[in-house]
PDB file of C-alpha atoms in Angstrom:
ATOM      1  CA  MET D 190      34.898  27.300 -85.013  1.00 63.00           C
ATOM      2  CA  PHE D 191      31.779  26.215 -83.072  1.00 62.00           C
ATOM      3  CA  LYS D 192      33.802  25.847 -79.874  1.00 64.00           C
ATOM      4  CA  GLU D 193      35.188  29.366 -80.315  1.00 66.00           C
ATOM      5  CA  PHE D 194      31.670  30.742 -80.827  1.00 65.00           C
ATOM      6  CA  TYR D 195      30.358  29.100 -77.613  1.00 60.00           C
ATOM      7  CA  GLU D 196      33.332  30.336 -75.596  1.00 64.00           C
ATOM      8  CA  THR D 197      33.532  33.918 -76.908  1.00 67.00           C
ATOM      9  CA  SER D 198      29.908  34.499 -78.109  1.00 65.00           C
ATOM     10  CA  SER D 199      31.245  35.943 -81.371  1.00 70.00           C
ATOM     11  CA  PHE D 200      32.359  34.764 -84.794  1.00 69.00           C
ATOM     12  CA  LEU D 201      33.994  36.254 -87.866  1.00 71.00           C
ATOM     13  CA  LYS D 202      31.825  38.874 -89.556  1.00 71.00           C
ATOM     14  CA  SER D 203      32.668  37.314 -92.906  1.00 71.00           C
ATOM     15  CA  LEU D 204      30.618  34.219 -91.940  1.00 70.00           C
ATOM     16  CA  ASN D 205      27.488  36.362 -92.003  1.00 69.00           C
ATOM     17  CA  ASN D 206      28.215  37.869 -95.421  1.00 74.00           C
ATOM     18  CA  THR D 207      25.381  37.561 -97.914  1.00 77.00           C
ATOM     19  CA  PHE D 208      25.768  37.142-101.662  1.00 77.00           C
ATOM     20  CA  LEU D 209      22.920  38.821-103.530  1.00 82.00           C
ATOM     21  CA  VAL D 210      21.962  37.053-106.764  1.00 83.00           C
ATOM     22  CA  LEU D 211      19.358  38.299-109.235  1.00 86.00           C
ATOM     23  CA  ILE D 212      17.140  35.522-110.613  1.00 85.00           C
ATOM     24  CA  PRO D 213      15.132  36.422-113.762  1.00 86.00           C
ATOM     25  CA  LYS D 214      11.367  36.001-113.348  1.00 82.00           C
ATOM     26  CA  LYS D 215      10.864  35.450-117.087  1.00 80.00           C
ATOM     27  CA  CYS D 216      12.837  34.884-120.281  1.00 83.00           C
ATOM     28  CA  GLY D 217      14.479  37.976-121.740  1.00 82.00           C
ATOM     29  CA  ALA D 218      14.341  39.935-118.483  1.00 80.00           C
ATOM     30  CA  GLU D 219      15.804  43.428-118.877  1.00 80.00           C
ATOM     31  CA  ASP D 220      14.261  45.754-116.270  1.00 83.00           C
ATOM     32  CA  LEU D 221      15.227  45.540-112.601  1.00 80.00           C
ATOM     33  CA  GLY D 222      11.629  44.627-111.729  1.00 80.00           C
ATOM     34  CA  ASP D 223      11.950  41.489-113.876  1.00 82.00           C
ATOM     35  CA  PHE D 224      14.475  40.016-111.437  1.00 85.00           C
ATOM     36  CA  ARG D 225      13.986  38.451-108.012  1.00 84.00           C
ATOM     37  CA  PRO D 226      16.815  39.064-105.492  1.00 83.00           C
ATOM     38  CA  ILE D 227      17.950  35.942-103.645  1.00 82.00           C
ATOM     39  CA  SER D 228      20.285  36.137-100.646  1.00 77.00           C
ATOM     40  CA  LEU D 229      22.831  33.331-100.347  1.00 74.00           C
ATOM     41  CA  LEU D 230      24.370  32.699 -96.933  1.00 67.00           C
ATOM     42  CA  GLY D 231      27.433  30.613 -96.187  1.00 65.00           C
ATOM     43  CA  GLY D 232      26.898  27.036 -95.010  1.00 67.00           C
ATOM     44  CA  LEU D 233      28.754  27.455 -91.685  1.00 69.00           C
ATOM     45  CA  TYR D 234      26.387  30.206 -90.520  1.00 66.00           C
ATOM     46  CA  LYS D 235      23.366  28.036 -91.365  1.00 68.00           C
ATOM     47  CA  LEU D 236      24.829  25.057 -89.475  1.00 69.00           C
ATOM     48  CA  LEU D 237      25.413  27.215 -86.411  1.00 71.00           C
ATOM     49  CA  ALA D 238      21.862  28.588 -86.590  1.00 71.00           C
ATOM     50  CA  LYS D 239      20.381  25.061 -86.883  1.00 71.00           C
ATOM     51  CA  ILE D 240      22.307  23.862 -83.815  1.00 68.00           C
ATOM     52  CA  LEU D 241      21.084  26.820 -81.757  1.00 71.00           C
ATOM     53  CA  ASP D 242      17.500  26.331 -83.016  1.00 71.00           C
ATOM     54  CA  ALA D 243      17.479  22.655 -82.015  1.00 71.00           C
ATOM     55  CA  SER D 244      18.756  23.411 -78.515  1.00 74.00           C
ATOM     56  CA  LEU D 245      16.277  26.273 -78.001  1.00 75.00           C
ATOM     57  CA  ILE D 246      13.319  24.149 -79.169  1.00 78.00           C
ATOM     58  CA  THR D 247      14.307  21.288 -76.843  1.00 80.00           C
ATOM     59  CA  ASN D 248      14.514  23.653 -73.881  1.00 80.00           C
ATOM     60  CA  GLU D 249      11.111  25.099 -74.840  1.00 80.00           C
ATOM     61  CA  VAL D 250       9.609  21.589 -74.720  1.00 82.00           C
ATOM     62  CA  ILE D 251      11.130  20.962 -71.276  1.00 83.00           C
ATOM     63  CA  ASP D 252       9.908  24.352 -70.031  1.00 83.00           C
ATOM     64  CA  SER D 253       6.368  23.729 -71.365  1.00 83.00           C
ATOM     65  CA  TRP D 254       6.113  20.344 -69.636  1.00 84.00           C
ATOM     66  CA  GLN D 255       7.418  21.773 -66.369  1.00 81.00           C
ATOM     67  CA  LYS D 256       5.106  24.814 -66.387  1.00 84.00           C
ATOM     68  CA  ARG D 257       2.054  22.637 -67.051  1.00 85.00           C
ATOM     69  CA  LYS D 258       3.313  20.082 -64.496  1.00 86.00           C
ATOM     70  CA  GLU D 259       3.073  17.346 -67.116  1.00 85.00           C
ATOM     71  CA  LYS D 260       5.202  14.210 -67.252  1.00 88.00           C
ATOM     72  CA  GLY D 261       7.214  13.586 -70.384  1.00 89.00           C
ATOM     73  CA  LEU D 262      10.184  11.681 -71.754  1.00 90.00           C
ATOM     74  CA  ILE D 263      13.105  12.831 -73.875  1.00 89.00           C
ATOM     75  CA  CYS D 264      14.592   9.940 -75.851  1.00 90.00           C
ATOM     76  CA  LYS D 265      18.169  10.694 -76.919  1.00 90.00           C
ATOM     77  CA  LEU D 266      19.214   8.134 -79.514  1.00 88.00           C
ATOM     78  CA  ASP D 267      22.748   7.387 -80.642  1.00 86.00           C
ATOM     79  CA  ILE D 268      23.174   5.859 -84.111  1.00 85.00           C
ATOM     80  CA  GLU D 269      26.120   3.473 -84.225  1.00 82.00           C
ATOM     81  CA  LYS D 270      28.650   4.043 -87.050  1.00 77.00           C
ATOM     82  CA  ALA D 271      26.035   6.075 -88.892  1.00 70.00           C
ATOM     83  CA  TYR D 272      27.940   6.789 -92.097  1.00 70.00           C
ATOM     84  CA  ASP D 273      29.546   3.338 -92.374  1.00 75.00           C
ATOM     85  CA  SER D 274      26.516   1.089 -92.079  1.00 78.00           C
ATOM     86  CA  ILE D 275      23.725   2.652 -94.152  1.00 83.00           C
ATOM     87  CA  ASN D 276      22.392   0.280 -96.818  1.00 83.00           C
ATOM     88  CA  TRP D 277      22.818   1.536-100.387  1.00 83.00           C
ATOM     89  CA  LYS D 278      19.808  -0.342-101.785  1.00 85.00           C
ATOM     90  CA  PHE D 279      17.699   1.389 -99.147  1.00 87.00           C
ATOM     91  CA  LEU D 280      19.244   4.772 -99.972  1.00 85.00           C
ATOM     92  CA  LEU D 281      18.680   4.355-103.723  1.00 84.00           C
ATOM     93  CA  LYS D 282      15.036   3.424-103.071  1.00 86.00           C
ATOM     94  CA  VAL D 283      14.627   6.561-100.946  1.00 87.00           C
ATOM     95  CA  MET D 284      16.155   8.751-103.656  1.00 84.00           C
ATOM     96  CA  GLN D 285      13.933   7.119-106.273  1.00 83.00           C
ATOM     97  CA  LYS D 286      10.889   7.841-104.069  1.00 85.00           C
ATOM     98  CA  MET D 287      12.008  11.461-103.866  1.00 82.00           C
ATOM     99  CA  GLY D 288      11.990  11.705-107.645  1.00 80.00           C
ATOM    100  CA  LEU D 289      15.722  11.412-108.317  1.00 74.00           C
ATOM    101  CA  GLY D 290      16.877   9.523-111.408  1.00 66.00           C
ATOM    102  CA  LEU D 291      18.003   5.894-111.425  1.00 64.00           C
ATOM    103  CA  SER D 292      21.312   6.660-113.155  1.00 64.00           C
ATOM    104  CA  PHE D 293      23.595   6.936-110.164  1.00 58.00           C
ATOM    105  CA  PHE D 294      27.152   6.036-109.251  1.00 58.00           C
ATOM    106  CA  PRO D 295      27.701   2.436-108.054  1.00 60.00           C
ATOM    107  CA  SER D 296      28.432   1.754-104.384  1.00 61.00           C
ATOM    108  CA  SER D 297      27.992  -1.198-102.053  1.00 58.00           C
ATOM    109  CA  LYS D 298      27.807   0.037 -98.445  1.00 56.00           C
ATOM    110  CA  GLY D 299      28.319   3.102 -96.309  1.00 57.00           C
ATOM    111  CA  LEU D 300      29.030   6.772 -96.975  1.00 57.00           C
ATOM    112  CA  ARG D 301      32.518   8.188 -97.158  1.00 62.00           C
ATOM    113  CA  GLN D 302      33.335  10.431 -94.196  1.00 59.00           C
ATOM    114  CA  GLY D 303      34.401  13.915 -95.257  1.00 60.00           C
ATOM    115  CA  ASP D 304      32.727  13.745 -98.659  1.00 64.00           C
ATOM    116  CA  PRO D 305      30.535  16.886 -99.107  1.00 66.00           C
ATOM    117  CA  LEU D 306      27.753  14.685-100.493  1.00 73.00           C
ATOM    118  CA  SER D 307      27.676  12.275 -97.529  1.00 76.00           C
ATOM    119  CA  PRO D 308      25.651  14.465 -95.100  1.00 76.00           C
ATOM    120  CA  TYR D 309      22.958  15.056 -97.740  1.00 79.00           C
ATOM    121  CA  LEU D 310      22.655  11.352 -98.512  1.00 81.00           C
ATOM    122  CA  PHE D 311      22.516  10.461 -94.818  1.00 82.00           C
ATOM    123  CA  VAL D 312      19.788  13.064 -94.188  1.00 83.00           C
ATOM    124  CA  MET D 313      17.788  11.514 -97.049  1.00 85.00           C
ATOM    125  CA  GLY D 314      17.968   8.162 -95.272  1.00 86.00           C
ATOM    126  CA  MET D 315      16.866   9.738 -91.971  1.00 88.00           C
ATOM    127  CA  GLU D 316      13.787  11.129 -93.744  1.00 90.00           C
ATOM    128  CA  VAL D 317      12.338   7.601 -93.563  1.00 91.00           C
ATOM    129  CA  LEU D 318      12.525   7.632 -89.748  1.00 91.00           C
ATOM    130  CA  ASP D 319      10.950  11.095 -89.841  1.00 91.00           C
ATOM    131  CA  VAL D 320       7.999   9.748 -91.881  1.00 92.00           C
ATOM    132  CA  LEU D 321       7.588   6.699 -89.604  1.00 93.00           C
ATOM    133  CA  ILE D 322       7.426   8.898 -86.492  1.00 92.00           C
ATOM    134  CA  LYS D 323       4.950  11.317 -88.101  1.00 92.00           C
ATOM    135  CA  ARG D 324       2.649   8.446 -89.121  1.00 93.00           C
ATOM    136  CA  ALA D 325       2.820   6.996 -85.604  1.00 92.00           C
ATOM    137  CA  VAL D 326       1.844  10.401 -84.162  1.00 91.00           C
ATOM    138  CA  GLU D 327      -1.052  10.726 -86.635  1.00 92.00           C
ATOM    139  CA  GLY D 328      -2.273   7.259 -85.598  1.00 92.00           C
ATOM    140  CA  GLY D 329      -2.084   8.112 -81.889  1.00 90.00           C
ATOM    141  CA  PHE D 330       0.736   5.622 -81.191  1.00 92.00           C
ATOM    142  CA  LEU D 331       3.190   8.368 -80.201  1.00 90.00           C
ATOM    143  CA  SER D 332       2.803  11.866 -78.822  1.00 87.00           C
ATOM    144  CA  GLY D 333       4.977  14.915 -78.655  1.00 84.00           C
ATOM    145  CA  CYS D 334       4.573  18.222 -76.862  1.00 85.00           C
ATOM    146  CA  ASN D 335       2.578  21.340 -77.700  1.00 82.00           C
ATOM    147  CA  ILE D 336       4.552  24.534 -77.191  1.00 80.00           C
ATOM    148  CA  ARG D 337       3.330  28.072 -77.650  1.00 72.00           C
ATOM    149  CA  GLY D 338       4.234  29.622 -80.996  1.00 61.00           C
ATOM    150  CA  GLY D 339       3.803  33.132 -82.319  1.00 58.00           C
ATOM    151  CA  ARG D 340       0.509  34.963 -81.732  1.00 62.00           C
ATOM    152  CA  GLU D 341      -0.634  32.393 -79.157  1.00 61.00           C
ATOM    153  CA  SER D 342      -0.711  29.574 -81.747  1.00 69.00           C
ATOM    154  CA  SER D 343       0.741  26.222 -80.656  1.00 77.00           C
ATOM    155  CA  LEU D 344       3.433  24.091 -82.259  1.00 79.00           C
ATOM    156  CA  HIS D 345       3.451  20.311 -81.948  1.00 84.00           C
ATOM    157  CA  ILE D 346       7.032  19.076 -81.480  1.00 85.00           C
ATOM    158  CA  THR D 347       7.606  15.322 -81.717  1.00 88.00           C
ATOM    159  CA  HIS D 348      11.264  14.907 -82.688  1.00 87.00           C
ATOM    160  CA  LEU D 349      14.426  16.728 -83.734  1.00 86.00           C
ATOM    161  CA  PHE D 350      17.133  15.457 -86.081  1.00 85.00           C
ATOM    162  CA  PHE D 351      20.572  16.972 -86.615  1.00 79.00           C
ATOM    163  CA  ALA D 352      22.592  14.543 -88.740  1.00 75.00           C
ATOM    164  CA  ASP D 353      22.789  11.423 -86.518  1.00 77.00           C
ATOM    165  CA  ASP D 354      21.874  13.242 -83.267  1.00 82.00           C
ATOM    166  CA  THR D 355      18.254  12.305 -82.654  1.00 87.00           C
ATOM    167  CA  ILE D 356      15.794  13.379 -79.956  1.00 90.00           C
ATOM    168  CA  ILE D 357      12.212  12.100 -79.668  1.00 89.00           C
ATOM    169  CA  PHE D 358       9.614  13.545 -77.266  1.00 91.00           C
ATOM    170  CA  CYS D 359       6.770  11.418 -75.919  1.00 89.00           C
ATOM    171  CA  GLU D 360       4.469  10.943 -72.948  1.00 88.00           C
ATOM    172  CA  ALA D 361       5.685   8.899 -69.993  1.00 87.00           C
ATOM    173  CA  ARG D 362       3.699   5.843 -71.077  1.00 89.00           C
ATOM    174  CA  LYS D 363       4.894   2.279 -71.517  1.00 90.00           C
ATOM    175  CA  ASP D 364       2.802   1.661 -74.651  1.00 91.00           C
ATOM    176  CA  HIS D 365       4.316   4.701 -76.379  1.00 90.00           C
ATOM    177  CA  LEU D 366       7.827   3.389 -75.757  1.00 90.00           C
ATOM    178  CA  THR D 367       6.740  -0.022 -77.078  1.00 91.00           C
ATOM    179  CA  HIS D 368       5.531   1.632 -80.292  1.00 93.00           C
ATOM    180  CA  LEU D 369       8.774   3.612 -80.526  1.00 92.00           C
ATOM    181  CA  SER D 370      10.845   0.435 -80.174  1.00 91.00           C
ATOM    182  CA  TRP D 371       8.897  -1.128 -83.068  1.00 94.00           C
ATOM    183  CA  ILE D 372       9.508   1.953 -85.230  1.00 93.00           C
ATOM    184  CA  LEU D 373      13.239   1.814 -84.508  1.00 91.00           C
ATOM    185  CA  PHE D 374      13.310  -1.932 -85.255  1.00 93.00           C
ATOM    186  CA  TRP D 375      11.621  -1.410 -88.651  1.00 93.00           C
ATOM    187  CA  PHE D 376      13.945   1.476 -89.478  1.00 91.00           C
ATOM    188  CA  GLU D 377      17.032  -0.556 -88.551  1.00 90.00           C
ATOM    189  CA  ALA D 378      15.878  -3.495 -90.677  1.00 91.00           C
ATOM    190  CA  ALA D 379      15.254  -1.292 -93.719  1.00 90.00           C
ATOM    191  CA  SER D 380      18.196   1.118 -93.528  1.00 89.00           C
ATOM    192  CA  GLY D 381      21.004  -1.028 -92.155  1.00 88.00           C
ATOM    193  CA  LEU D 382      21.576   1.555 -89.419  1.00 87.00           C
ATOM    194  CA  LYS D 383      21.689   0.457 -85.786  1.00 88.00           C
ATOM    195  CA  ILE D 384      20.664   2.348 -82.650  1.00 87.00           C
ATOM    196  CA  ASN D 385      23.419   2.112 -80.048  1.00 86.00           C
ATOM    197  CA  LEU D 386      21.250   1.452 -76.986  1.00 83.00           C
ATOM    198  CA  ALA D 387      24.274   1.448 -74.673  1.00 83.00           C
ATOM    199  CA  LYS D 388      24.795   5.147 -75.446  1.00 86.00           C
ATOM    200  CA  SER D 389      21.112   6.038 -75.846  1.00 89.00           C
ATOM    201  CA  GLU D 390      19.047   7.236 -72.885  1.00 90.00           C
ATOM    202  CA  ILE D 391      15.596   8.374 -71.844  1.00 90.00           C
ATOM    203  CA  ILE D 392      15.386  11.455 -69.661  1.00 88.00           C
ATOM    204  CA  PRO D 393      12.306  12.074 -67.483  1.00 90.00           C
ATOM    205  CA  VAL D 394      10.758  15.523 -67.258  1.00 89.00           C
ATOM    206  CA  GLY D 395       8.692  15.818 -64.092  1.00 84.00           C
ATOM    207  CA  GLU D 396       8.152  13.105 -61.476  1.00 85.00           C
ATOM    208  CA  VAL D 397       7.929  10.014 -63.679  1.00 86.00           C
ATOM    209  CA  VAL D 398       7.273   6.775 -61.784  1.00 86.00           C
ATOM    210  CA  GLY D 399       8.832   3.472 -62.873  1.00 87.00           C
ATOM    211  CA  MET D 400      11.633   4.889 -65.007  1.00 89.00           C
ATOM    212  CA  GLU D 401      13.680   1.686 -64.862  1.00 89.00           C
ATOM    213  CA  GLU D 402      10.753  -0.305 -66.264  1.00 88.00           C
ATOM    214  CA  LEU D 403      10.268   2.254 -69.052  1.00 89.00           C
ATOM    215  CA  ALA D 404      13.974   2.129 -69.899  1.00 88.00           C
ATOM    216  CA  VAL D 405      13.833  -1.671 -70.194  1.00 88.00           C
ATOM    217  CA  GLU D 406      10.949  -1.317 -72.658  1.00 87.00           C
ATOM    218  CA  LEU D 407      13.181   0.668 -75.014  1.00 86.00           C
ATOM    219  CA  GLY D 408      16.365  -1.147 -74.007  1.00 86.00           C
ATOM    220  CA  CYS D 409      18.421   1.885 -73.015  1.00 88.00           C
ATOM    221  CA  LYS D 410      19.645   3.577 -69.833  1.00 88.00           C
ATOM    222  CA  VAL D 411      18.002   6.274 -67.699  1.00 89.00           C
ATOM    223  CA  GLY D 412      19.398   9.799 -67.908  1.00 87.00           C
ATOM    224  CA  SER D 413      18.574  12.958 -65.990  1.00 83.00           C
ATOM    225  CA  LEU D 414      18.405  16.725 -66.330  1.00 83.00           C
ATOM    226  CA  PRO D 415      20.442  18.827 -66.747  1.00 81.00           C
ATOM    227  CA  SER D 416      21.843  17.191 -69.861  1.00 81.00           C
ATOM    228  CA  GLN D 417      23.383  18.253 -73.165  1.00 78.00           C
ATOM    229  CA  TYR D 418      22.296  18.226 -76.810  1.00 76.00           C
ATOM    230  CA  LEU D 419      24.652  19.254 -79.624  1.00 73.00           C
ATOM    231  CA  GLY D 420      27.072  20.514 -76.979  1.00 70.00           C
ATOM    232  CA  LEU D 421      24.552  22.924 -75.421  1.00 72.00           C
ATOM    233  CA  PRO D 422      22.896  22.596 -71.967  1.00 73.00           C
ATOM    234  CA  LEU D 423      19.365  21.229 -71.597  1.00 77.00           C
ATOM    235  CA  GLY D 424      17.031  21.736 -68.658  1.00 75.00           C
ATOM    236  CA  VAL D 425      19.385  23.947 -66.665  1.00 69.00           C
ATOM    237  CA  LEU D 426      17.624  26.411 -64.356  1.00 63.00           C
ATOM    238  CA  ASN D 427      18.629  30.046 -64.869  1.00 55.00           C
ATOM    239  CA  ARG D 428      19.068  30.383 -61.103  1.00 52.00           C
ATOM    240  CA  ALA D 429      21.444  27.433 -60.855  1.00 54.00           C
ATOM    241  CA  PRO D 430      24.942  28.700 -59.899  1.00 57.00           C
ATOM    242  CA  HIS D 431      26.807  26.396 -62.322  1.00 55.00           C
ATOM    243  CA  MET D 432      24.656  27.711 -65.196  1.00 54.00           C
ATOM    244  CA  TRP D 433      26.575  30.989 -64.978  1.00 54.00           C
ATOM    245  CA  ASP D 434      30.089  29.561 -64.496  1.00 59.00           C
ATOM    246  CA  GLY D 435      31.041  29.974 -68.146  1.00 61.00           C
ATOM    247  CA  VAL D 436      29.394  33.404 -68.382  1.00 59.00           C
ATOM    248  CA  GLU D 437      31.231  34.638 -65.282  1.00 66.00           C
ATOM    249  CA  LYS D 438      34.532  33.360 -66.667  1.00 72.00           C
ATOM    250  CA  ARG D 439      34.016  35.167 -69.986  1.00 69.00           C
ATOM    251  CA  VAL D 440      33.002  38.430 -68.255  1.00 72.00           C
ATOM    252  CA  ARG D 441      36.101  38.315 -66.022  1.00 77.00           C
ATOM    253  CA  ARG D 442      38.296  37.718 -69.085  1.00 77.00           C
ATOM    254  CA  ARG D 443      36.777  40.706 -70.907  1.00 74.00           C
ATOM    255  CA  LEU D 444      37.073  42.954 -67.849  1.00 77.00           C
ATOM    256  CA  ALA D 445      40.764  42.070 -67.602  1.00 79.00           C
ATOM    257  CA  LEU D 446      41.252  42.974 -71.281  1.00 76.00           C
ATOM    258  CA  TRP D 447      39.445  46.309 -70.886  1.00 73.00           C
ATOM    259  CA  LYS D 448      41.451  47.133 -67.769  1.00 72.00           C
ATOM    260  CA  ARG D 449      44.697  46.380 -69.626  1.00 70.00           C
ATOM    261  CA  GLN D 450      43.684  48.627 -72.537  1.00 71.00           C
ATOM    262  CA  TYR D 451      43.125  51.670 -70.325  1.00 67.00           C
ATOM    263  CA  MET D 452      46.290  51.224 -68.260  1.00 60.00           C
ATOM    264  CA  SER D 453      49.117  53.676 -68.801  1.00 58.00           C
ATOM    265  CA  LYS D 454      52.599  52.366 -69.589  1.00 53.00           C
ATOM    266  CA  GLY D 455      53.736  53.328 -66.093  1.00 54.00           C
ATOM    267  CA  GLU D 456      50.919  51.368 -64.446  1.00 52.00           C
ATOM    268  CA  GLU D 457      51.744  48.307 -66.570  1.00 51.00           C
ATOM    269  CA  LEU D 458      55.400  48.437 -65.481  1.00 50.00           C
ATOM    270  CA  LEU D 459      54.350  48.696 -61.832  1.00 52.00           C
TER     271      LEU D 459
END
């Protein structure tokens, strides 16, 4: 479904249908004013929106660094066998910290692929990495990027998570990558998850000197822009010819369809 959306720029109207539910504000609600309308959207639409949001935010970070002529790093991390290796003792501790009850179903290791509950449980585990990164930023051990928000206010973006696809933004400094490697080590030790450094990469934004040395500090390879995140392009210039290859192909396909629709039967036979 996602592939079809990217190729055709459209999806079924039914995916955007909203179910309106009336929630009573108080016991014994009778009048219409005693109810609060809540709109419920389908999960597929929300997933699609989250993917687009993550890609747009990442491109905003790249654009902000480039406009200010600042040097930055994008750390794309790959989590190895994410659902299979998460530690259940760790996950139960996380759920307990979140206020969930102790009475839970028994399990030893991993999350079953395809189970509707698995993504939620995995996201709960990733919340620990989220907290570790936020504390490191508050302590000045890591930095992100300030991008312009609405009404000239700024947003501080440090990292983006979408399931096991992880991106971390930081300054092009060796000590920041050292701190990040410690954070990842602590997270791996606690959660049972492992960062696949062979598939992970750091991507420079701007003219960053000594990239090979910085990559060794984190233990991963050096990437470059343009790249991809969640299947969408990152850091591609609007003027770049290959940026418009897919758009041109789709326009030509639509023009051919329109031309066919307005052809007479005689023209089609000819």
